[in-house]
Tab-separated table of C-alpha atoms and ligand atoms in Angstrom:
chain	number	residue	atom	x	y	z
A	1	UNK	CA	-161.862	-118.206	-255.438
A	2	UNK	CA	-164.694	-116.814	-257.720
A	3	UNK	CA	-167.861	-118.814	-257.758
A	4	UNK	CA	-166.603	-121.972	-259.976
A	5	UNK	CA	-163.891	-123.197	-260.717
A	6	UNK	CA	-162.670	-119.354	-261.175
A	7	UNK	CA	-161.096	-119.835	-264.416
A	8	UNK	CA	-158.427	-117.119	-265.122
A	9	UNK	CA	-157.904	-116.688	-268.929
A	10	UNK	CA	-154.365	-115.007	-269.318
A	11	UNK	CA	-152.816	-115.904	-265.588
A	12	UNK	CA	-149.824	-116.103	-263.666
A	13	UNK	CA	-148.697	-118.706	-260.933
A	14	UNK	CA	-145.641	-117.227	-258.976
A	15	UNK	CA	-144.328	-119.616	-255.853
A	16	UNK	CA	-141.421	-119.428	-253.544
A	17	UNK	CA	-140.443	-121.924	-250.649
A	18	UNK	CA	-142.773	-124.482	-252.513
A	19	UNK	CA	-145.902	-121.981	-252.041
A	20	UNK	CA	-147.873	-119.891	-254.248
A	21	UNK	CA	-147.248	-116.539	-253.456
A	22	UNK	CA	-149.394	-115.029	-256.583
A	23	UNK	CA	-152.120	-116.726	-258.448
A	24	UNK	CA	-154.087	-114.554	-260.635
A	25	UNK	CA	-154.082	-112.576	-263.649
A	26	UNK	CA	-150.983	-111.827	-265.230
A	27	UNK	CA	-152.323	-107.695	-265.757
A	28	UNK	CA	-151.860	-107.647	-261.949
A	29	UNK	CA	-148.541	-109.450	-261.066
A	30	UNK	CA	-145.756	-107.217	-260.845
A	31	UNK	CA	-143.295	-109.478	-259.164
A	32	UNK	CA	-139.555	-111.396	-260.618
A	33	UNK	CA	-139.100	-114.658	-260.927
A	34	UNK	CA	-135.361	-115.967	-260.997
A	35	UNK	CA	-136.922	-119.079	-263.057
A	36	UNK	CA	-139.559	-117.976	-265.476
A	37	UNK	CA	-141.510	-120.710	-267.716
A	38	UNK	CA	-143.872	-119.430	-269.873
A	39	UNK	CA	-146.881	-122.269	-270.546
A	40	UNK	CA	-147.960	-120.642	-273.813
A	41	UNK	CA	-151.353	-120.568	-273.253
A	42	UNK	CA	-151.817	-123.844	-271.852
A	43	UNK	CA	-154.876	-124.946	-268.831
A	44	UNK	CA	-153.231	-124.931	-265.563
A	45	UNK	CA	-155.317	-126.918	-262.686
A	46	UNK	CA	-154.647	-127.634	-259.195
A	47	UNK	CA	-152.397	-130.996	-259.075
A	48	UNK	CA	-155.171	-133.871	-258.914
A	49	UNK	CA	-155.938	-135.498	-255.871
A	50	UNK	CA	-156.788	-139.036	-255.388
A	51	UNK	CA	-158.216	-139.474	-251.901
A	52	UNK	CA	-159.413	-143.023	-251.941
A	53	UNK	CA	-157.069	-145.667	-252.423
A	54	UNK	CA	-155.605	-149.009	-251.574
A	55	UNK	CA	-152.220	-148.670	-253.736
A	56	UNK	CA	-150.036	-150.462	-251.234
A	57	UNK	CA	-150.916	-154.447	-251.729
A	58	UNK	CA	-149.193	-157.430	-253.439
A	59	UNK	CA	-150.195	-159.865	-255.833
A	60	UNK	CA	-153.929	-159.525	-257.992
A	61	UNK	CA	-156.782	-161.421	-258.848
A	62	UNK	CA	-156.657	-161.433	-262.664
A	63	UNK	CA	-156.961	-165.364	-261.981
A	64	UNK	CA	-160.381	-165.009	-260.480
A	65	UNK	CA	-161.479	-162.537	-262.836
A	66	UNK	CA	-160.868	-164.875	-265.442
A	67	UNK	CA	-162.747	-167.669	-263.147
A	68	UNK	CA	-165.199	-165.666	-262.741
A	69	UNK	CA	-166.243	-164.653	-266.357
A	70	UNK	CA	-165.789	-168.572	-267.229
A	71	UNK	CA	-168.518	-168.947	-264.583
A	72	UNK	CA	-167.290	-169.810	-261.361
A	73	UNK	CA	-169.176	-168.391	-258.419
A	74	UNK	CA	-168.476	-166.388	-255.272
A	75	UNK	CA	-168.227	-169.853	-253.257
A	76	UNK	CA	-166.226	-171.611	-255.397
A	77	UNK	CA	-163.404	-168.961	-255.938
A	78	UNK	CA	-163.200	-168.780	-252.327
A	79	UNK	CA	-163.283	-172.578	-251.953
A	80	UNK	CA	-159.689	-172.287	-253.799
A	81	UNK	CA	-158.337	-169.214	-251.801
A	82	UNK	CA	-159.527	-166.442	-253.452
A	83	UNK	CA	-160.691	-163.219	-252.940
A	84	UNK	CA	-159.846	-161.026	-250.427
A	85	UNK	CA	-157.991	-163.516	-248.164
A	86	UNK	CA	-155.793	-163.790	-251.265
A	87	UNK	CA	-154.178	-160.676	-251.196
A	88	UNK	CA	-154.135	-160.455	-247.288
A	89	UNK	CA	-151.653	-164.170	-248.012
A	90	UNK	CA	-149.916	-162.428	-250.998
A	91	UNK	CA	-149.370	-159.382	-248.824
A	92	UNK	CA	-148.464	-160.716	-245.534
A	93	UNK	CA	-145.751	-162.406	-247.530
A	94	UNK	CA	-144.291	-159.862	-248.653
A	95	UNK	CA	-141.216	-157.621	-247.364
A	96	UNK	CA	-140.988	-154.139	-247.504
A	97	UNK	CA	-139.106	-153.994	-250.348
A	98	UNK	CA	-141.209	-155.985	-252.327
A	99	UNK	CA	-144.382	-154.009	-251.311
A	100	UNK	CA	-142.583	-150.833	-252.097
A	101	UNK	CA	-141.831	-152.158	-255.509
A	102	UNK	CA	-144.775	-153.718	-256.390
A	103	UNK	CA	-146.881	-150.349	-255.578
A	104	UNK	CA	-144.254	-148.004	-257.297
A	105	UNK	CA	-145.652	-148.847	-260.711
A	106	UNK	CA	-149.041	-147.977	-260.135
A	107	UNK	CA	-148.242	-144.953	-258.768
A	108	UNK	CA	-146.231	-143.799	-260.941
A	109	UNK	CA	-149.523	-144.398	-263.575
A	110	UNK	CA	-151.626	-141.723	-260.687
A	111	UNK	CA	-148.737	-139.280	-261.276
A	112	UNK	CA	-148.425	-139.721	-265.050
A	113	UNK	CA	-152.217	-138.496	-265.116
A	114	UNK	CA	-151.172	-135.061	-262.858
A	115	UNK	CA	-151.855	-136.596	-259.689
A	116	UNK	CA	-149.650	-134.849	-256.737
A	117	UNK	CA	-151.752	-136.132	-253.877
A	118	UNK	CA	-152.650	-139.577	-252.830
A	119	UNK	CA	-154.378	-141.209	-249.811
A	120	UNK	CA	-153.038	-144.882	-249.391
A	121	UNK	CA	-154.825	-147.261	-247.161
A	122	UNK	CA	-154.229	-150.105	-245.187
A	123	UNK	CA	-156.074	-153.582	-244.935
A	124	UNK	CA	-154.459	-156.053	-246.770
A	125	UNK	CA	-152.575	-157.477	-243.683
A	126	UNK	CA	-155.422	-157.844	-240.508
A	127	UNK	CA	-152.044	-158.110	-238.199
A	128	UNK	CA	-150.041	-155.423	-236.445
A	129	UNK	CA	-147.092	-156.301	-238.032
A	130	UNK	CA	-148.263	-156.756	-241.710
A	131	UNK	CA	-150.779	-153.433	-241.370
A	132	UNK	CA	-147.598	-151.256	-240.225
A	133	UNK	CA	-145.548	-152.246	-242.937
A	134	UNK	CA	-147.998	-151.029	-245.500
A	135	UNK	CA	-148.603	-148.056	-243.827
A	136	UNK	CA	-144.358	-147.593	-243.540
A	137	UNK	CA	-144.413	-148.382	-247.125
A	138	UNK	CA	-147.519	-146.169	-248.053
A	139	UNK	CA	-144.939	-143.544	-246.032
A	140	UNK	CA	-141.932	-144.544	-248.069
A	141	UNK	CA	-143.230	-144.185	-251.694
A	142	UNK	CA	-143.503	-140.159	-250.892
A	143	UNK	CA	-139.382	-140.689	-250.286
A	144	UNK	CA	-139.054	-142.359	-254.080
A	145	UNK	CA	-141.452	-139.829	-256.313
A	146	UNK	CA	-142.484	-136.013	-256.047
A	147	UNK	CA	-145.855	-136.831	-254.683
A	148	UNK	CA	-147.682	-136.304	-250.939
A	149	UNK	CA	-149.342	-139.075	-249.599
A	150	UNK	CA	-151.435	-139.273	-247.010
A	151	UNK	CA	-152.058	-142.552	-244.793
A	152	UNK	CA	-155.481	-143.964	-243.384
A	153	UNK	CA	-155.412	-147.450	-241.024
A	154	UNK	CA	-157.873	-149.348	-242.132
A	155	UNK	CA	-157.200	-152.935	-240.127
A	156	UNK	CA	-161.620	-152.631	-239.861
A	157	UNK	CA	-161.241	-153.643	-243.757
A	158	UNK	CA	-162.308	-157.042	-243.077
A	159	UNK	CA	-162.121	-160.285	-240.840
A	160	UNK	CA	-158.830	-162.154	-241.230
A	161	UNK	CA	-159.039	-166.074	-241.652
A	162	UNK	CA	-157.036	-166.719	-238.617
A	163	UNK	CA	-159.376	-165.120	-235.605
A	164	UNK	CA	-162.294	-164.891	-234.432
A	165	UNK	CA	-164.679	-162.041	-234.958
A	166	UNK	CA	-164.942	-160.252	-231.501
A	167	UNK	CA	-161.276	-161.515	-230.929
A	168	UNK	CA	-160.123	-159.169	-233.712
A	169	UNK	CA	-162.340	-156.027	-233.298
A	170	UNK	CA	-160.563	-156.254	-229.711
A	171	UNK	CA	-157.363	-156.219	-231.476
A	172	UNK	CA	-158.240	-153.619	-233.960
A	173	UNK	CA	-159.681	-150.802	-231.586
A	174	UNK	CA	-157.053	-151.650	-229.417
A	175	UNK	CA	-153.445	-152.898	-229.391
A	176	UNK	CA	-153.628	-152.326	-233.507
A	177	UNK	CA	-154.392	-149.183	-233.370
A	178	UNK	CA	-152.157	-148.462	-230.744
A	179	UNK	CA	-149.073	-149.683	-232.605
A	180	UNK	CA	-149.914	-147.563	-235.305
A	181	UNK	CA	-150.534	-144.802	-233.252
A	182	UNK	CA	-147.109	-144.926	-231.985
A	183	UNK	CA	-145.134	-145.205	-235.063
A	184	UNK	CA	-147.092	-142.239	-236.156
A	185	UNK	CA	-148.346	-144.237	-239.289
A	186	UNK	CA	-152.146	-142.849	-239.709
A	187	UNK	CA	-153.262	-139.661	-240.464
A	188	UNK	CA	-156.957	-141.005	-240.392
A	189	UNK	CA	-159.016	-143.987	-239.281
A	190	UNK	CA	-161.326	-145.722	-241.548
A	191	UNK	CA	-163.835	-148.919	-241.576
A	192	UNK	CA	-165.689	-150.779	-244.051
A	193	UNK	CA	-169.137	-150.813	-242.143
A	194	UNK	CA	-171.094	-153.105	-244.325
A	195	UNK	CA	-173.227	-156.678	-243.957
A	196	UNK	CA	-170.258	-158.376	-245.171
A	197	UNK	CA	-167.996	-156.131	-242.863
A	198	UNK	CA	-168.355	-154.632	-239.643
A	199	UNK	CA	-171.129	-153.911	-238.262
A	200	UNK	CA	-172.636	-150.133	-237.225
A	201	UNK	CA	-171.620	-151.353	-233.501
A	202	UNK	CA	-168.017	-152.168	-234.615
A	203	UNK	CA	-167.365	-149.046	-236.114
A	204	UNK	CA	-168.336	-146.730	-233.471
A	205	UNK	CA	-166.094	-148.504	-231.312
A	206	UNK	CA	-163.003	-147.941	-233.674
A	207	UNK	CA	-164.435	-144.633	-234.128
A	208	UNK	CA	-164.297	-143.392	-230.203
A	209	UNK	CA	-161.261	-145.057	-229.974
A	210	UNK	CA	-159.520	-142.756	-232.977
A	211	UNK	CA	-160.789	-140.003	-231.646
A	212	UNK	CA	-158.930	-140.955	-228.238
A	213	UNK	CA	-156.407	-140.880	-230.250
A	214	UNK	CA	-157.182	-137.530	-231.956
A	215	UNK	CA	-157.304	-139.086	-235.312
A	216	UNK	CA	-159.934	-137.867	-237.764
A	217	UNK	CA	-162.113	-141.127	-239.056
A	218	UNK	CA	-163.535	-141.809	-242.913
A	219	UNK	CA	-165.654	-144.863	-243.676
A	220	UNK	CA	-166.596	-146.973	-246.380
A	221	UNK	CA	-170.205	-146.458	-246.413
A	222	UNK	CA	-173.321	-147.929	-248.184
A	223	UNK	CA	-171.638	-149.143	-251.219
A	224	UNK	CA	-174.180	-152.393	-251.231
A	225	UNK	CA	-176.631	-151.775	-248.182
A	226	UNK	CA	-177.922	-149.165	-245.880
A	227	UNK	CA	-176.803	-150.088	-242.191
A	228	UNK	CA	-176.917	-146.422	-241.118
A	229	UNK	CA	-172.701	-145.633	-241.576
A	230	UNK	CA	-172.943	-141.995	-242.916
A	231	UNK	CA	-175.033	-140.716	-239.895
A	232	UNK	CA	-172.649	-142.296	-237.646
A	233	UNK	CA	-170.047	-140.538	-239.591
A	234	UNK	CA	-171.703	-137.572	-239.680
A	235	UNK	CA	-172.073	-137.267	-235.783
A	236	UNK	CA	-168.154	-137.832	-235.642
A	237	UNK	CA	-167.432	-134.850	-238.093
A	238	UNK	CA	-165.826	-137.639	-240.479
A	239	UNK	CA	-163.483	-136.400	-243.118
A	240	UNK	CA	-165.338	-138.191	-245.892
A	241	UNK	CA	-167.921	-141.140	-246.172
A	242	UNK	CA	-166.598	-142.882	-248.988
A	243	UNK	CA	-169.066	-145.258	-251.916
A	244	UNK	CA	-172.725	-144.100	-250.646
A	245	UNK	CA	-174.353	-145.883	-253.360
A	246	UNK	CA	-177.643	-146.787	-250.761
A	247	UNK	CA	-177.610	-143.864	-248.720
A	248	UNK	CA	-180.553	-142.455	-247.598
A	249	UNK	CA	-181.077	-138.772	-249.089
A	250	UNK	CA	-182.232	-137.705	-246.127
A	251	UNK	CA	-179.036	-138.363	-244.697
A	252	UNK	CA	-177.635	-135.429	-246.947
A	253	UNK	CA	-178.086	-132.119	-245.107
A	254	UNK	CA	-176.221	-134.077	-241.717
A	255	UNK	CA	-173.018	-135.016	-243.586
A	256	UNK	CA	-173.332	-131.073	-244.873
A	257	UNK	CA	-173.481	-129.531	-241.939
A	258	UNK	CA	-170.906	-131.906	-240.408
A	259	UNK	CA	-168.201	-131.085	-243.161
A	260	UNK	CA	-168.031	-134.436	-244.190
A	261	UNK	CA	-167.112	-135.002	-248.108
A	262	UNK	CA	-169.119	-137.521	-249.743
A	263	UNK	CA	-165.946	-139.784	-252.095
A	264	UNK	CA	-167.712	-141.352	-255.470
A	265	UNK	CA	-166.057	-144.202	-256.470
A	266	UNK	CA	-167.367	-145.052	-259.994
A	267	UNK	CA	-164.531	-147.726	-260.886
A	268	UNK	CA	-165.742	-149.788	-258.537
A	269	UNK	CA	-169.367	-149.380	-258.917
A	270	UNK	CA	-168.288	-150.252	-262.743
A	271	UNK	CA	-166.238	-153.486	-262.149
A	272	UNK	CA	-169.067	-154.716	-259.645
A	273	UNK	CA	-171.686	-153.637	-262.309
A	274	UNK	CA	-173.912	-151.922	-259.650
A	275	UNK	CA	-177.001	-150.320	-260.308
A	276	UNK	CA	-177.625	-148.082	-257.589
A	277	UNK	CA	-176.509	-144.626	-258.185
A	278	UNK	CA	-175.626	-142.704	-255.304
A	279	UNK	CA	-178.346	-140.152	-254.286
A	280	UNK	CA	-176.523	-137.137	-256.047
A	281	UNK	CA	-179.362	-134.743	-256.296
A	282	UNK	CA	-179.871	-134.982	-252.750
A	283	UNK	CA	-176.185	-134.250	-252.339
A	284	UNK	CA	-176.327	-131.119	-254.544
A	285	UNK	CA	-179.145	-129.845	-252.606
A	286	UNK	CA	-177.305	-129.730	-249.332
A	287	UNK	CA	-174.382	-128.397	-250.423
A	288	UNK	CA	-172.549	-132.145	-249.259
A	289	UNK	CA	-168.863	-131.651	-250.928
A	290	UNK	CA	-168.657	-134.140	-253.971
A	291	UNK	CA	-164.986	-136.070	-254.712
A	292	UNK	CA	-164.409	-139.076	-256.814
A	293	UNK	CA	-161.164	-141.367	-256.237
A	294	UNK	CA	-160.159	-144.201	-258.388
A	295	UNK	CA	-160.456	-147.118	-255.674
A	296	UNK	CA	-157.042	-148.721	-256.865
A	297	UNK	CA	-157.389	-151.829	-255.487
A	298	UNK	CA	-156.897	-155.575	-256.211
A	299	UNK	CA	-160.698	-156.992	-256.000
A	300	UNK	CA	-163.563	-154.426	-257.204
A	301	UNK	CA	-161.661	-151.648	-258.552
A	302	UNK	CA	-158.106	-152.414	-260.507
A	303	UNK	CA	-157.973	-148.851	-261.528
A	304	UNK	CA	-154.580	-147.184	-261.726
A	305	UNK	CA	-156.091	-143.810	-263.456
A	306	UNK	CA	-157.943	-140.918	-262.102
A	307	UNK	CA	-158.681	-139.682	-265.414
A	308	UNK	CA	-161.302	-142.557	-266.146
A	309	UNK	CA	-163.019	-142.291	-262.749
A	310	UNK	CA	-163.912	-138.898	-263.592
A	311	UNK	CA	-165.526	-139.869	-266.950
A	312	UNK	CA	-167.480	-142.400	-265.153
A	313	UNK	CA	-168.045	-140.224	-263.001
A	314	UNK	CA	-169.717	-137.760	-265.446
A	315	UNK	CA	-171.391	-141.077	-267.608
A	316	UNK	CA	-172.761	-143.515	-264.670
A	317	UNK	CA	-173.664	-140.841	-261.803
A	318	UNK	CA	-174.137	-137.679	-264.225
A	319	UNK	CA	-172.337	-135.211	-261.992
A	320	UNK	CA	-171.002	-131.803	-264.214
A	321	UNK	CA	-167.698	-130.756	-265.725
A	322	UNK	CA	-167.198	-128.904	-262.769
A	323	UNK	CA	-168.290	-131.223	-260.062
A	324	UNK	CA	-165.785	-133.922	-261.556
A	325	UNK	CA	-162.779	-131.131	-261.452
A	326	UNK	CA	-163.721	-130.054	-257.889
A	327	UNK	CA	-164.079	-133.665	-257.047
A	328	UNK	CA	-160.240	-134.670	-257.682
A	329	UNK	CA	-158.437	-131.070	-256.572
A	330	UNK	CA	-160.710	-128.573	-253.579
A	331	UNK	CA	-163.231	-131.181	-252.413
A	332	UNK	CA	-161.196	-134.157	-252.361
A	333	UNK	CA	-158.454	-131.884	-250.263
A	334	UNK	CA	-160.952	-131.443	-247.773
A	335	UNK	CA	-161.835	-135.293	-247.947
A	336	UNK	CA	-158.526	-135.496	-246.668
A	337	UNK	CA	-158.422	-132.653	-243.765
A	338	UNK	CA	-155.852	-130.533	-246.449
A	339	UNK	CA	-158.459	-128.044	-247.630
A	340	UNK	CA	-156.105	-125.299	-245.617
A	341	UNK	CA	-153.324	-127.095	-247.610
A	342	UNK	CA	-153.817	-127.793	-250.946
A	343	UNK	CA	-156.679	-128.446	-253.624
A	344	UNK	CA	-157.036	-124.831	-255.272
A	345	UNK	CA	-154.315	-122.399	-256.477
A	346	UNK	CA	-154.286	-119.769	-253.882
A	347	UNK	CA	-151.837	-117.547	-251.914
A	348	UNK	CA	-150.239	-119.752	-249.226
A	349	UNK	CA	-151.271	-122.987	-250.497
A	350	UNK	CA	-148.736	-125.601	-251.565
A	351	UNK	CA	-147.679	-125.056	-255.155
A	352	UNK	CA	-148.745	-128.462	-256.795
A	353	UNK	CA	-149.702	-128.264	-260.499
A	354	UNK	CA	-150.474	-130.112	-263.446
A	355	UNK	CA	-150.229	-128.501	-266.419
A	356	UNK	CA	-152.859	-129.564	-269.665
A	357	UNK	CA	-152.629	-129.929	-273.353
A	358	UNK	CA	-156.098	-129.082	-274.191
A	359	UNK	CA	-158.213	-126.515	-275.365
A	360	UNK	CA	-161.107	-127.083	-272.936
A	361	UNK	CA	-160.396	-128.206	-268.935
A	362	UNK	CA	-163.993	-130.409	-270.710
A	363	UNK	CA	-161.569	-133.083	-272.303
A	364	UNK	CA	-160.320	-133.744	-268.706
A	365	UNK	CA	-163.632	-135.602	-268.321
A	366	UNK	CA	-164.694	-136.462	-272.007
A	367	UNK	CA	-161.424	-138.161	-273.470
A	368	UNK	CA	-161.071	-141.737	-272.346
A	369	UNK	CA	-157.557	-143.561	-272.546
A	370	UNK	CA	-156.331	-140.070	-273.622
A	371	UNK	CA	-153.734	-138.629	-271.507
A	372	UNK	CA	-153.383	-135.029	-272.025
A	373	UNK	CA	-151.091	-134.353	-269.224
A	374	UNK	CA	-147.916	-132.185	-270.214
A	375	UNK	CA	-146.330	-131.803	-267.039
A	376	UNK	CA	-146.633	-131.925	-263.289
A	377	UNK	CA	-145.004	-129.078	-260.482
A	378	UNK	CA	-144.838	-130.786	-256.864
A	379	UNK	CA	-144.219	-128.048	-254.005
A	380	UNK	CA	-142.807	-125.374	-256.569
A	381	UNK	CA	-140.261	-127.897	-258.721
A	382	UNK	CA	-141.226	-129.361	-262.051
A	383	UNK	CA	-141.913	-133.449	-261.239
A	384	UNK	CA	-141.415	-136.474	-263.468
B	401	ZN	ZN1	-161.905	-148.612	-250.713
């Protein structure tokens, strides 16, 4: 790829066996194609990528929301059973089935927006059994739709109501992450190292034990204090540190040089009204590999879109045109160990596509509540 986003005016995507096997301009393809479909001038991109998510959950906290805005506080909502520990009881309760159909919906709204990739974590159960089976479904919804998904354990998500702390970091670095382990589950490890989550300590532990494992490790990082999580993910060659509202800029050139992608996550920074941008200049000057998720999750980011992310993206942390369209297709591969995979349209690379009615890839990031999605292609076939 040409410096860019290596925009090819008049080009040609050939793929066989689900890969690309030409992507360039259509003055130097001289192949046949048995199926031939021509796009009549219309923006091809990579097929978006949304590499932060917590899609698999059940029930959602439109109750406290209201609450909230009719001025109930933090103490009180929990008082009556709500927040987090609500959806951990909704989905705990829940079968298989019912998770499956409950997250089926929302992705279905990722994929109507051109999304072909999504990461799916857990954390909404905080016991063996109830973290597998959203993992197994998080497996399962790539079974129902034309879509790859990609799993991350996150049982470090927070502290369940029913154990106490050191008792359940015990059970999370070990016999947790074991079972998970050995129902091949995970294809990453992640933690939400934060003052109201685990601490530095906590998360090095889970860390050493993933990579006993030979997992690769991500980690919610600084999205309301500092307590030092992107260095620590830095020196374990993290996939991606994932918030980073409070890190420290001079933190930048380690998560660079490590390889580690630094995930914005604007919906949630919205929907908790933060004020703290993350230290995106600092970024830029260090070369640190920029992606932006939606967040889709129950308490601080109800977001089923990827579209409005990246216009947040571009209004509350300023980042470019291009920086947003690198952010949800080549960076946010890498922010999921696929960069070999998919994320750009090249020779060899899985043929995922979304195809755009618009005259400039610009509206991608300017329109809001405007889908201009015409049509997706998962691994070389056209998907609903
Ligand atoms: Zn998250």
């Amino acid at each position: 790829m040409v410096d860019g986003l290596g925009l090819v005016p008049d080009g040609v995507i050939a793929a066989a066996g689900g890969r690309i096997v030409y992507a360039g301009p259509a003055a130097g393809f001289s192949g046949t194609a048995a199926d031939d479909i021509d796009l009549d001038g219309r923006w091809v991109t990579p097929g978006l990528i949304d590499c932060h998510t917590h899609l698999v959950h059940a029930g959602d906290r439109a109750a406290e929301f209201e609450a909230r805005l009719a001025g109930a506080s933090y103490a009180e909502i929990a008082a009556a059973g709500g927040g987090i520990v609500s959806t951990v009881r909704a989905t705990r309760a829940a079968s298989e089935a019912e998770l499956l159909s409950a997250s089926l919906p929302r992705l279905d709204r990722l994929l109507a927006e051109g999304v072909t990739t999504v990461e799916v974590k857990s954390g909404y159960g905080l016991a063996i059994d109830a973290e597998c089976r959203q993992l197994r479904v998080a497996r399962r919804l790539a079974q129902h739709r034309g879509v790859r998904v990609v799993t991350t354990f996150l049982g470090a998500h927070a502290f369940p109501p029913d154990l106490d702390r050191a008792a359940y970091v015990d059970l999370v670095v070990g016999p947790m992450l074991d079972a998970v382990v050995a129902e091949g589950l995970a294809d990453a490890v992640d933690a939400f190292c934060e003052t109201i989550g685990f601490t530095l300590e906590e998360t090095a532990r889970l860390f050493d034990a993933a990579r006993r494992h030979r997992l690769p490790v991500k980690l919610h990082a600084e999205q309301l204090s500092d307590l030092g999580g992107s260095r620590l993910a830095a020196a374990h060659q993290a996939l991606s540190v994932d918030h980073v509202e409070y890190t420290d800029p001079a933190i930048a050139p380690l998560l660079a040089a490590a390889g580690t992608v630094a995930v914005l996550l604007p919906g949630a920074f919205y929907c908790l009204r933060e004020t703290q941008a993350p230290p995106i200049q600092a970024f830029r000057a260090a070369g640190v590999r920029l992606a932006i998720a939606s967040d889709c999750n129950p308490g601080s980011s109800p977001i089923t879109s990827l579209l409005l992310p990246m216009n947040m993206a571009a209004t509350l942390f300023r980042l470019t045109v291009d920086e947003i369209l690198l952010g949800v297709t080549r960076h946010a591969a890498h922010a999921l160990g696929l960069g070999h995979e998919i994320g750009t349209l090249e020779v060899g690379k899985a043929c995922d596509l979304a195809i755009w009615q618009v005259d400039r890839l610009a509206e991608l990031v300017y329109r809001i509540g405007d889908n201009r999605l015409l049509s997706r292609v998962f691994a070389g076939e056209p998907a609903p």
